[in-house]
Amino acid sequence: MTGFDAAAAIRAKRLHDRAAELDAADGLAALRDRFLLPEGVVYLDGNSLGALPAAVPDAVEDAVRRQWGTDLIRSWNDNDWWDAPTRIGDTVGRLVGAAKGQVVCGDSTSVQLYNALTGAARLRPGRTLLLTDPDHFPTDQYIADAVARTLGLTVRRVPVRELPGVLAADGPDVAVAAYGPVDYRTGELYDMAALTDAVHAAGAVVLWDLCHAAGAVPVELDAIGADFAVGCGYKYLSGGPGAPAFVYVAARHQDAFDHAITGWHGHAEPFGMHGTYTPAPGISRARIGTPPLLSMLALEAALTAFDGVDMKALRAKSTSLTGFFLDCADTLLDGLGFTVATPRDPERRGSQVSLRHEHAYPMVQALIARGYIGDMRAPDILRFGFNALYVTHADVAGLAAELLRITEEREYADGRFAARSTVT
Amino acid sequence: MTGFDAAAAIRAKRLHDRAAELDAADGLAALRDRFLLPEGVVYLDGNSLGALPAAVPDAVEDAVRRQWGTDLIRSWNDNDWWDAPTRIGDTVGRLVGAAKGQVVCGDSTSVQLYNALTGAARLRPGRTLLLTDPDHFPTDQYIADAVARTLGLTVRRVPVRELPGVLAADGPDVAVAAYGPVDYRTGELYDMAALTDAVHAAGAVVLWDLCHAAGAVPVELDAIGADFAVGCGYKYLSGGPGAPAFVYVAARHQDAFDHAITGWHGHAEPFGMHGTYTPAPGISRARIGTPPLLSMLALEAALTAFDGVDMKALRAKSTSLTGFFLDCADTLLDGLGFTVATPRDPERRGSQVSLRHEHAYPMVQALIARGYIGDMRAPDILRFGFNALYVTHADVAGLAAELLRITEEREYADGRFAARSTVT
């Protein structure tokens, strides 16, 4: 703790000790061994790319050498490649409260959004509005605009707080509301059940983007009566870089799901080689083309990190981590130009805490140089994801201490942290 | 050769000897060592799933353990993940006659078709027809119908032979012609240059599906003035199961390329987190969402199997293999109920030979049981792909001999070969 003044050093030591107590009492601590975390790194960017689960390397090697190399084309049957999208979909479904037969894995989130949003809007012919969040992740907004264009709809950007009012006023015109339960910048968690009810009261359907929710916060798609959802595989699900996304189509909508990208894997008889499209029954119609099997099987292996995990206990640890970081920030970083962007009410918080600071970019670079990996989002957000499967309270206390050091010593002003790189 | 009559045995022996001569004179024979082919298997289904290139396992392990596991999120910069779609695209481009900056890798063929076909049709506003081949691979037809529906176009299915006539008659109404240069069932190869010219003479644009052409037959997209192309990574490119597809957008169309799925990776400033879409300049606008990196990097490693390969020499070997198989079939299989579905003119032949037989399905199963892996396509096609990088003339002679045995001994009538499995 050299460089801190004496009072700060005492406060940091107290937080360090408190972290040790919390970690000692953590019933999920052993889950960390399900990940291969590099030495010297505290990884707080699992909300952008999850860490490597220990089960993945062997599974991928088997997929490459035995399934592809030796079994070759026979793997479509013998190693169940054909069923991978629905099989892995069911596994993801368990993490988001979806009974079997409602989730398919494959493609990117952007593609799944395009496909599902088209199918969702077609359920409400004659309605002209597609509502989405002006603070939604960019691709969600771009895809909403793209789908609205082809279907002749109008996109209206309505902040979450104003959504119930707009639905009450203009509900009969609304076809779809496309929202995320967690703000990707601030980590604010919205009430999915209440918003779903409000959308339904207007006679519209809801499409949830679960990218920052799946595996991170409790999601009960079936219980709240959600219509559609999409999400990515590479954040809290730790499925690997660009891991395939997933789509949920509630069973009651599947027969009428009239989606955009009618690829042959979604055909009722894909090997009949028919010239016109007849959608498969059930969730299989949400399949599109041939999925990237190596990435799919990596995701499947990664999901075993959740085997036997009590999602309520995981959520409790997550709120403990995020709450503790807020305590740390209050204790160590007060008066240093930070503001907390994330709600203090744990019920309104995802598994992430974001701070704002005018020097966010070089600060995050300086943190990374010190082995604490978070990320930033323009213009001024330092974003830290706390994957409760592998992050400890000691990591959190260390993060706060490093932020104090970087700020007090103005380390972020070092020229080597100023340059912008392609991806932050 | 037990079981053959004496005359057939002599003919088979002559073909076997001729194969040995041809292989001894094969200047590309050493390329076979760039693949890890299983013992006891002759692999003639590389037109469905290419064999495993020797460079892939280590590359994938590095991608998993070092790039993902150790470097984590930093790999987007430090290991050039961000540039993978255009970098690998350029590598594919070299195999299909595309100068740099015109090809992007990622997503499935179905998704790329949807996206590119939309962009292609929007280049010709006011024109109402989308022409495609009634014998095109199913997903091409389904996607043509899907795109036409959203854009208010009409799909007309016109066989390749009738295409010039239809273009001459109804050209001013045609927006796009979407065809493949190789018939996926028969292996017939069409004249891409002449058809491209005919499409252009009508003022329309052409979209080529190169799934059965890339890496298999000479393709010169720039030289023939093609407008758009898509293709898959997992057939003759041997990129692995479900390897990402690619899309070619000719440089002259890129500024006006107004595609369907406006994902954030195609944005001019993807990390600016803007709420509206501004397409990136150049080919990057054809990027969609986050690509499946493990599958992408497997494809990239696989493409090194083409390093330094003279594509003209590869084509010469391919026509030698397919021609030799036709000789073998004529010599050994005459009068046994087979008909040749593939043109005998090597100029009109892809890297595949298809035979028709009423018992095609169980015959292919019996062949597989004997270690000769081909596939079948409904209703009656036995399909054999000859990837000249790793198939030998001895493989071809052996295939014909096995077919003779299976037919003469009516082995295909064995009940164990009759049941249909999910994927053939």
PDB file of C-alpha atoms in Angstrom, chain A residues 68, chain B residues 30-35 51-60 87-88 91-92 94-95 233 236-239 296-311 314 389:
ATOM      1  CA  TRP A  68     -13.921 -33.704 -37.038  1.00  0.00           C
TER       2      TRP A  68
ATOM      3  CA  ALA B  30       2.834 -34.101 -51.076  1.00  0.00           C
ATOM      4  CA  LEU B  31      -0.076 -31.791 -50.236  1.00  0.00           C
ATOM      5  CA  ARG B  32      -1.885 -34.764 -48.748  1.00  0.00           C
ATOM      6  CA  ASP B  33       0.471 -34.484 -45.774  1.00  0.00           C
ATOM      7  CA  ARG B  34      -1.157 -31.180 -44.943  1.00  0.00           C
ATOM      8  CA  PHE B  35      -4.190 -33.162 -43.739  1.00  0.00           C
ATOM      9  CA  ALA B  51     -10.943 -33.227 -43.865  1.00  0.00           C
ATOM     10  CA  LEU B  52      -8.923 -31.868 -40.938  1.00  0.00           C
ATOM     11  CA  PRO B  53      -5.877 -29.855 -42.011  1.00  0.00           C
ATOM     12  CA  ALA B  54      -2.780 -30.639 -39.960  1.00  0.00           C
ATOM     13  CA  ALA B  55      -2.311 -26.981 -39.023  1.00  0.00           C
ATOM     14  CA  VAL B  56      -5.649 -26.734 -37.251  1.00  0.00           C
ATOM     15  CA  PRO B  57      -5.282 -28.547 -33.907  1.00  0.00           C
ATOM     16  CA  ASP B  58      -2.355 -26.455 -32.679  1.00  0.00           C
ATOM     17  CA  ALA B  59      -3.915 -23.246 -33.926  1.00  0.00           C
ATOM     18  CA  VAL B  60      -7.160 -23.975 -32.107  1.00  0.00           C
ATOM     19  CA  ARG B  87      -8.007 -10.708 -42.738  1.00  0.00           C
ATOM     20  CA  ILE B  88      -9.403 -14.215 -43.301  1.00  0.00           C
ATOM     21  CA  THR B  91      -7.135 -15.054 -47.664  1.00  0.00           C
ATOM     22  CA  VAL B  92     -10.314 -16.603 -49.038  1.00  0.00           C
ATOM     23  CA  ARG B  94      -7.062 -15.086 -53.093  1.00  0.00           C
ATOM     24  CA  LEU B  95      -8.722 -18.464 -53.786  1.00  0.00           C
ATOM     25  CA  GLY B 233     -15.863 -22.414 -45.264  1.00  0.00           C
ATOM     26  CA  TYR B 236     -13.333 -27.604 -50.152  1.00  0.00           C
ATOM     27  CA  LEU B 237     -11.830 -24.937 -47.878  1.00  0.00           C
ATOM     28  CA  SER B 238     -11.729 -27.564 -45.092  1.00  0.00           C
ATOM     29  CA  GLY B 239     -12.375 -24.980 -42.380  1.00  0.00           C
ATOM     30  CA  MET B 296     -12.849 -18.444 -37.435  1.00  0.00           C
ATOM     31  CA  LEU B 297      -9.283 -19.191 -36.348  1.00  0.00           C
ATOM     32  CA  ALA B 298      -9.700 -22.865 -37.250  1.00  0.00           C
ATOM     33  CA  LEU B 299     -10.710 -21.757 -40.746  1.00  0.00           C
ATOM     34  CA  GLU B 300      -7.725 -19.432 -40.940  1.00  0.00           C
ATOM     35  CA  ALA B 301      -5.328 -22.244 -40.028  1.00  0.00           C
ATOM     36  CA  ALA B 302      -7.075 -24.581 -42.467  1.00  0.00           C
ATOM     37  CA  LEU B 303      -6.541 -22.171 -45.340  1.00  0.00           C
ATOM     38  CA  THR B 304      -2.776 -22.559 -44.962  1.00  0.00           C
ATOM     39  CA  ALA B 305      -3.268 -25.909 -46.727  1.00  0.00           C
ATOM     40  CA  PHE B 306      -3.524 -23.795 -49.891  1.00  0.00           C
ATOM     41  CA  ASP B 307      -0.276 -21.904 -49.244  1.00  0.00           C
ATOM     42  CA  GLY B 308       1.838 -21.841 -52.384  1.00  0.00           C
ATOM     43  CA  VAL B 309      -0.542 -24.099 -54.269  1.00  0.00           C
ATOM     44  CA  ASP B 310      -0.881 -23.346 -57.964  1.00  0.00           C
ATOM     45  CA  MET B 311      -4.654 -23.277 -58.434  1.00  0.00           C
ATOM     46  CA  LEU B 314      -4.942 -28.120 -58.473  1.00  0.00           C
ATOM     47  CA  LEU B 389      -5.394 -31.566 -52.020  1.00  0.00           C
TER      48      LEU B 389
END
